[in-house]
Short mmCIF file of C-alpha atoms (C1' of nucleotides) in Angstrom, two decimals:
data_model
loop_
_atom_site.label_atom_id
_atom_site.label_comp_id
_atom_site.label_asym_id
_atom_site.label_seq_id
_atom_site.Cartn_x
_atom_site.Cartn_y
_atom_site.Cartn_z
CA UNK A 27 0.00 0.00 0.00
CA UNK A 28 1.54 3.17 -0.72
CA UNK A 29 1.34 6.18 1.75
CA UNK A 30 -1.09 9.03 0.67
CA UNK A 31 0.52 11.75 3.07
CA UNK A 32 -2.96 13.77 2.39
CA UNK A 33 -5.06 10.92 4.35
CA UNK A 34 -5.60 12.25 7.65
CA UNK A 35 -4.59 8.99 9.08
CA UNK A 36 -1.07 8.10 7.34
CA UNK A 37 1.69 8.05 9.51
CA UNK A 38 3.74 9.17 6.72
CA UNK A 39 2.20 12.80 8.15
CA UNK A 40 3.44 12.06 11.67
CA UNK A 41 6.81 12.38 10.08
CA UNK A 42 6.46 15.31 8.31
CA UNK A 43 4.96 16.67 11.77
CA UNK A 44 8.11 15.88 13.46
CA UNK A 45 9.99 17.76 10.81
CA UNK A 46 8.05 20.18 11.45
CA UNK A 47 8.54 20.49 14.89
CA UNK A 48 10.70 24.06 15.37
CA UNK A 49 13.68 22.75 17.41
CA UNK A 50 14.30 19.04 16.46
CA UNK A 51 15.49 19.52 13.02
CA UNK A 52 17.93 22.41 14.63
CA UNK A 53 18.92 19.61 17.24
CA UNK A 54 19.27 17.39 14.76
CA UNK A 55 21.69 18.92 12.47
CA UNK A 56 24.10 19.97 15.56
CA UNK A 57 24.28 16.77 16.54
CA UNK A 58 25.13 15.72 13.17
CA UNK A 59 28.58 17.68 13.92
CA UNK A 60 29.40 16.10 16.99
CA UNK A 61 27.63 14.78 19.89
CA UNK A 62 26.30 17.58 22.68
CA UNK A 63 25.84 17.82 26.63
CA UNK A 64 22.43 19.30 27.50
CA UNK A 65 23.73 22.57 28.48
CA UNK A 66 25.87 22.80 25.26
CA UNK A 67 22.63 22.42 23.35
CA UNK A 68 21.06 24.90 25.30
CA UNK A 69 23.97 27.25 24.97
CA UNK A 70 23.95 26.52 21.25
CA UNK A 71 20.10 27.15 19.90
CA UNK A 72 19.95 30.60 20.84
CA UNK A 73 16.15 30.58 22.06
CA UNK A 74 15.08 27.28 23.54
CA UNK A 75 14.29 26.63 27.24
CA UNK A 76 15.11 23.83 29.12
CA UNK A 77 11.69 22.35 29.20
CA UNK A 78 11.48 22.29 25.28
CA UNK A 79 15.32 21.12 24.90
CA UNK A 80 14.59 18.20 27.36
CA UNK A 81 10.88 17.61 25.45
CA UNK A 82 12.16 17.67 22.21
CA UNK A 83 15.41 15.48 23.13
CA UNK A 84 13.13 12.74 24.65
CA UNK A 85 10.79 12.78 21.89
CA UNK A 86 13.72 12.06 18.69
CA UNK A 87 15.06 9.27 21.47
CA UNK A 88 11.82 8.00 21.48
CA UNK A 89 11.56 8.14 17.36
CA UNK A 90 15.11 6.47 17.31
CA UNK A 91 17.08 9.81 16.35
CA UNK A 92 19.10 10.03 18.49
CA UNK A 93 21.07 8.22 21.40
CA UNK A 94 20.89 9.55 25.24
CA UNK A 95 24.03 8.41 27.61
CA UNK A 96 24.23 9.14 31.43
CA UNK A 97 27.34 9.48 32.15
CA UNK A 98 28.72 9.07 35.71
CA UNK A 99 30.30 12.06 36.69
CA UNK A 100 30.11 14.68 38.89
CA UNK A 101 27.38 16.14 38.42
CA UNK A 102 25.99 13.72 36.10
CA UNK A 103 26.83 14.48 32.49
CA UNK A 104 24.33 13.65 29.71
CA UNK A 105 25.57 13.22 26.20
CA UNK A 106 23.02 13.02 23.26
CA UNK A 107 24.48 11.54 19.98
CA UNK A 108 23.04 11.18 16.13
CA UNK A 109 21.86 7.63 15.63
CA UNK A 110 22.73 6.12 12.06
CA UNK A 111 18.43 6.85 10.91
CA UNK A 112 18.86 10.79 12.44
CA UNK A 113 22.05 10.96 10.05
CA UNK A 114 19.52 10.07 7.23
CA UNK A 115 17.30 12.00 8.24
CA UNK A 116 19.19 15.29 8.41
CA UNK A 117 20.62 14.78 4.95
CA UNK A 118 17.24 14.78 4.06
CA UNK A 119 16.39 18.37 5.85
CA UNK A 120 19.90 19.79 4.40
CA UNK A 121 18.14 21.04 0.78
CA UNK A 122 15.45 22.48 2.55
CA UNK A 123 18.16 24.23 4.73
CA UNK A 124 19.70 25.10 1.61
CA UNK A 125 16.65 26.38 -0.10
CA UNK A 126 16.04 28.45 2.80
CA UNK A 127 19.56 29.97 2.69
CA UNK A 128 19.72 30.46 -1.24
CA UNK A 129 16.02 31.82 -1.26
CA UNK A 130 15.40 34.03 2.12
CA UNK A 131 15.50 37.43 0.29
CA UNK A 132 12.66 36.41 -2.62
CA UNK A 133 10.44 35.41 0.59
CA UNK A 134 11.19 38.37 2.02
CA UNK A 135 10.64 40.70 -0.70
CA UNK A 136 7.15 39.28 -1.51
CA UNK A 137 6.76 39.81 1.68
CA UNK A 138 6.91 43.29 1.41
CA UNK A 139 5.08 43.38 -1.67
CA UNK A 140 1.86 41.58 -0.91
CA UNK A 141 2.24 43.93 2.65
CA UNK A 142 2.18 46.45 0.87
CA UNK A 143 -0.45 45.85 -1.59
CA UNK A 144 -2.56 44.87 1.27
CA UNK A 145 -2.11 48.53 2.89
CA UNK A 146 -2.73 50.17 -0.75
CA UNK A 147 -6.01 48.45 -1.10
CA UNK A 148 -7.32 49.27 2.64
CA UNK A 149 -6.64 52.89 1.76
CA UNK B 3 27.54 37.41 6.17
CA UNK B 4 26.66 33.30 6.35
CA UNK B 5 22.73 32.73 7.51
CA UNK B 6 23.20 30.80 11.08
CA UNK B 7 20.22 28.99 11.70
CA UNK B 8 20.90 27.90 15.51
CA UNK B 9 20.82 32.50 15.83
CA UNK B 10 17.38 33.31 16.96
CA UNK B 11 16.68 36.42 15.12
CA UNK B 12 17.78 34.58 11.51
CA UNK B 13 15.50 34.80 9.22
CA UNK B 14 16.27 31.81 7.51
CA UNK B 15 14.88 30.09 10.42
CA UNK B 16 11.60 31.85 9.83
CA UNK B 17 11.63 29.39 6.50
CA UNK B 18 12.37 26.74 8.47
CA UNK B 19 9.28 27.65 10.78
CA UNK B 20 6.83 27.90 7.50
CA UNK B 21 7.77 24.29 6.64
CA UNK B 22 7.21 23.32 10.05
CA UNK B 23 3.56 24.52 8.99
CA UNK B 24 1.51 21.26 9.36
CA UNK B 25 -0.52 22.18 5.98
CA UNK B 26 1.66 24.57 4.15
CA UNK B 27 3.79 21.60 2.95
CA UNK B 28 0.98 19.13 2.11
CA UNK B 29 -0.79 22.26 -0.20
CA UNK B 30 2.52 23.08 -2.08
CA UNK B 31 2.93 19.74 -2.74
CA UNK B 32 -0.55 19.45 -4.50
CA UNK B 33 -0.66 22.54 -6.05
CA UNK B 34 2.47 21.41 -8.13
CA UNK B 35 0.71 18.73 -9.80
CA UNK B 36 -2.33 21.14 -10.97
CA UNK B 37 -3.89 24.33 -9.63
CA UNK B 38 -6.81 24.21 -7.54
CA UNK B 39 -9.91 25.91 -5.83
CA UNK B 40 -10.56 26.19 -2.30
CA UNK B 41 -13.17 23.87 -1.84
CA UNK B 42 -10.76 21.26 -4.28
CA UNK B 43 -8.47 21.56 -1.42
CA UNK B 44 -10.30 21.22 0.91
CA UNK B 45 -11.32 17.70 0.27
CA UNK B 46 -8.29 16.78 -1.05
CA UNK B 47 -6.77 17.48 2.20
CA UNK B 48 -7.99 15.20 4.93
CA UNK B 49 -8.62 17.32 8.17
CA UNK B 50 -8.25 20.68 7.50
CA UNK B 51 -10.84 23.52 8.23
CA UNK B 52 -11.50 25.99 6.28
CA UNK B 53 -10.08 28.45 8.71
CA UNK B 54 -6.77 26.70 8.41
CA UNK B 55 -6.71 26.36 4.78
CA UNK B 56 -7.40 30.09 4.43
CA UNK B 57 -4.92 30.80 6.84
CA UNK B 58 -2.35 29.02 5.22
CA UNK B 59 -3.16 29.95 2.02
CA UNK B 60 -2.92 33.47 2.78
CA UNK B 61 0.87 33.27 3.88
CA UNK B 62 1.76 31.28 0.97
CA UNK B 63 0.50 34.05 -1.04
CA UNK B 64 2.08 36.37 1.16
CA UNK B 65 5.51 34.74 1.07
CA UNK B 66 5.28 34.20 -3.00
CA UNK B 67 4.93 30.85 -3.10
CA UNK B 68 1.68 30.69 -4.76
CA UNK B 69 -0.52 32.61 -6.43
CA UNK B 70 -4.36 33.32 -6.35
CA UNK B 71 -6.77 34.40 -8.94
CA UNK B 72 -10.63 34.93 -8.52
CA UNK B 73 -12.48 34.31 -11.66
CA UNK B 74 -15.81 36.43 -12.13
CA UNK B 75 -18.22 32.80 -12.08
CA UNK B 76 -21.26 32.59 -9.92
CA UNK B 77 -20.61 31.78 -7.34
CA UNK B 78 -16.81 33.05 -7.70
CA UNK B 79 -14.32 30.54 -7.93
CA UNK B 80 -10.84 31.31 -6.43
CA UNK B 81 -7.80 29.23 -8.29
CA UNK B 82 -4.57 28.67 -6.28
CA UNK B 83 -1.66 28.15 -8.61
CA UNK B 84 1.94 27.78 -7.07
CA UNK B 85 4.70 29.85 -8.40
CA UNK B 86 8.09 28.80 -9.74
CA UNK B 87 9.88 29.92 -6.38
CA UNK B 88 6.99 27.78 -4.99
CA UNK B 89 8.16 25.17 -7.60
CA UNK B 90 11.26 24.89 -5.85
CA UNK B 91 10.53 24.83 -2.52
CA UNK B 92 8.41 22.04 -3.11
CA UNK B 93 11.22 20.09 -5.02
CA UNK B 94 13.59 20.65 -1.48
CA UNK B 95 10.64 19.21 0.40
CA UNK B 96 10.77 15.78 -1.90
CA UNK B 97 13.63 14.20 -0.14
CA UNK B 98 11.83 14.61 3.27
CA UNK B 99 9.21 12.85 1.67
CA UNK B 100 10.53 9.91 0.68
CA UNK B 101 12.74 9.58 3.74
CA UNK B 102 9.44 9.29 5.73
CA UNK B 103 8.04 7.10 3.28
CA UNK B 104 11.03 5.01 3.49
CA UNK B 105 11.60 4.87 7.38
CA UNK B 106 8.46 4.69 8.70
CA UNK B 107 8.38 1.72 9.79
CA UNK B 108 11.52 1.79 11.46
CA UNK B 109 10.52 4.99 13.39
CA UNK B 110 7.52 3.39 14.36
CA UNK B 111 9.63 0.29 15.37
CA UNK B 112 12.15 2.88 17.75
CA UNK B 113 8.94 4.23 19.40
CA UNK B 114 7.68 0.69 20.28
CA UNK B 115 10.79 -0.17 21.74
CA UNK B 116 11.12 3.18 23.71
CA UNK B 117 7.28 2.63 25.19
CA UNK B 118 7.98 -1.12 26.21
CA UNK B 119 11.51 0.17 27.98
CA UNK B 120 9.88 2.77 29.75
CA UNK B 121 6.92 0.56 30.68
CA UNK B 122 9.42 -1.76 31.95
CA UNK B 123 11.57 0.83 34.47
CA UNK B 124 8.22 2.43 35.80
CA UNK B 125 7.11 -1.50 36.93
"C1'" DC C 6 -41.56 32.94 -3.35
"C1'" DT C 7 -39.11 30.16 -0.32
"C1'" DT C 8 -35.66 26.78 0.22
"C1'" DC C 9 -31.46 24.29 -1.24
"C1'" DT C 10 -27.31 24.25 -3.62
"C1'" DA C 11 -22.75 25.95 -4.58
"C1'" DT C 12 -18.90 29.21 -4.15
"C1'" DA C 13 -15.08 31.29 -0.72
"C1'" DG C 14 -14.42 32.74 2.98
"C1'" DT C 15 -14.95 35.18 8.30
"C1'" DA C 16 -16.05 35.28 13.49
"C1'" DA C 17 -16.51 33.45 17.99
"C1'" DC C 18 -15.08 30.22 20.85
"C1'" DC C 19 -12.43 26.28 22.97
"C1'" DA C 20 -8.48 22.97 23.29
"C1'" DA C 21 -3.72 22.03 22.72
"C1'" DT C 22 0.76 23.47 22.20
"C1'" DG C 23 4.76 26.58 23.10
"C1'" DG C 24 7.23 29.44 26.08
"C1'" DT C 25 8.69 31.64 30.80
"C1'" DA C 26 10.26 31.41 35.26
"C1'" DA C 27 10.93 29.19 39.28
"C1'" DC C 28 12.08 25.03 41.50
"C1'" DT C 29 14.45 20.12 42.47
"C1'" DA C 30 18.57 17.25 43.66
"C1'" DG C 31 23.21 16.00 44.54
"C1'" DA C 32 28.01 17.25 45.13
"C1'" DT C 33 31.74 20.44 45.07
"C1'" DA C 34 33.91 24.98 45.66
"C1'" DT C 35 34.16 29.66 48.32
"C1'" DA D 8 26.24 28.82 54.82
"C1'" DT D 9 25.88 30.10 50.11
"C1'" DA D 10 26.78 29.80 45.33
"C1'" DT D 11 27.73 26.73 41.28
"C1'" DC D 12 27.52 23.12 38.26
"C1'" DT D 13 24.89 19.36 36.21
"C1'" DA D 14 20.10 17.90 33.97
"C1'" DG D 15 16.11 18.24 34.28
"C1'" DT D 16 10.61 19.04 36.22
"C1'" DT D 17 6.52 21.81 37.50
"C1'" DA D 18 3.18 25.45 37.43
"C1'" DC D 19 1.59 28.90 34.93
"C1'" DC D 20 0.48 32.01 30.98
"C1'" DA D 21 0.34 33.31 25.95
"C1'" DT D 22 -0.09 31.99 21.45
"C1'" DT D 23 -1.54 28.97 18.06
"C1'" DG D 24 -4.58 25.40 16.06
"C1'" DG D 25 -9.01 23.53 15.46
"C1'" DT D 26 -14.30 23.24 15.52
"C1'" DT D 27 -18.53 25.10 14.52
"C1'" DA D 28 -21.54 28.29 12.97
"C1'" DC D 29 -22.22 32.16 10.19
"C1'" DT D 30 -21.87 35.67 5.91
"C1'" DA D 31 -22.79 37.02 0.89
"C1'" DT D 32 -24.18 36.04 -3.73
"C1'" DA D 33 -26.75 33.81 -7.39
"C1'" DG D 34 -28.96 29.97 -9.66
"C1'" DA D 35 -31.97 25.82 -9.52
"C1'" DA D 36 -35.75 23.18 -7.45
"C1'" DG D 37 -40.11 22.90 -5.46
#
DNA sequence: CTTCTATAGTAACCAATGGTAACTAGATAT
DNA sequence: ATATCTAGTTACCATTGGTTACTATAGAAG
């Protein structure tokens, strides 16, 4: 059966949700460089509070996208690392990163333009 | 100056936000196979309201990834057509697609695993 | 002439999510 | 004793998302 991600019920869409999710594909692609402490994530992603670092972070452990290891120091030291399906998965965010980069200033001028067309026809 | 997307006032993360849009992805997606009218929408796409759908459309317009055009009918039909920066937007959106189609299952496998685990430590 | 259909929305309201700030806990340093 | 570091959790508030009912217009059906 092939996935029709406009059916309300496909889980295809619970992926693209996740995607969608603000923070995890930022979390994702840092940890693509190298694996991160808590704090250093939190220090990184200018932004996001603990409470959404540590919801987001259990939720991609949960969906397999990453690995979380206690580590016995003191204090206790957690280190989150990429698993081998988050690699795939943030090579498959990187053109939409891209597009974002190469694009930002065409979204922003038609921006302006349908802003201001909007203020032109109130008047 | 390089776009850093982990910078909170970036604007390149606002992209990243409008793909995070639950529907905005799922309409640009259909509009590139043909244009459409509201109401075709609508259907099309399981479990969206019409406040949504307007909604969304409305930004897409705004941020020039579609266009709309209301043809003088009775009643007056509205045709959403996406535009060629809308055209590639959509195309950096394809590879997130397919990786969801391809790993569903084994993101649906992680999340079993995680439940049963956590099931487990509670007991 | 009233009611039903269709079009494309808007408005009021409620539920869920996102974000802020304060708090926990254990050990070490000042 | 107090402050600091770690990695979180909890209570609360604001913003967003979603549901339902409503608008306007015109033609067709009864």
């Amino acid at each position: 059966m092939k996935p029709n991600v406009y059916a309300a019920e496909c889980p295809t869409r619970q992926i693209l949700d996740r995607v969608g999710d603000k923070w995890a594909v930022l979390i994702l692609l840092l940890l693509r460089e190298e694996a991160m402490r808590f704090n250093q994530l939190r220090r990184t992603i200018e932004g996001i509070s603990q409470k959404m670092l540590s919801q987001v972070l259990k939720s991609l452990e949960r969906d397999g996208l990453l690995k979380r290891r206690a580590i016995a120091t003191v204090p206790v030291t957690v280190e989150y690392s990429i698993t081998q399906l988050g690699v795939t998965l943030a090579a498959a965010v990187d053109p939409l990163r891209d597009w974002a980069e190469e694009n930002l200033k065409d979204v922003l001028a038609a921006q302006r333009r349908y802003d201001a067309q909007q203020k032109e026809e109130a008047a």
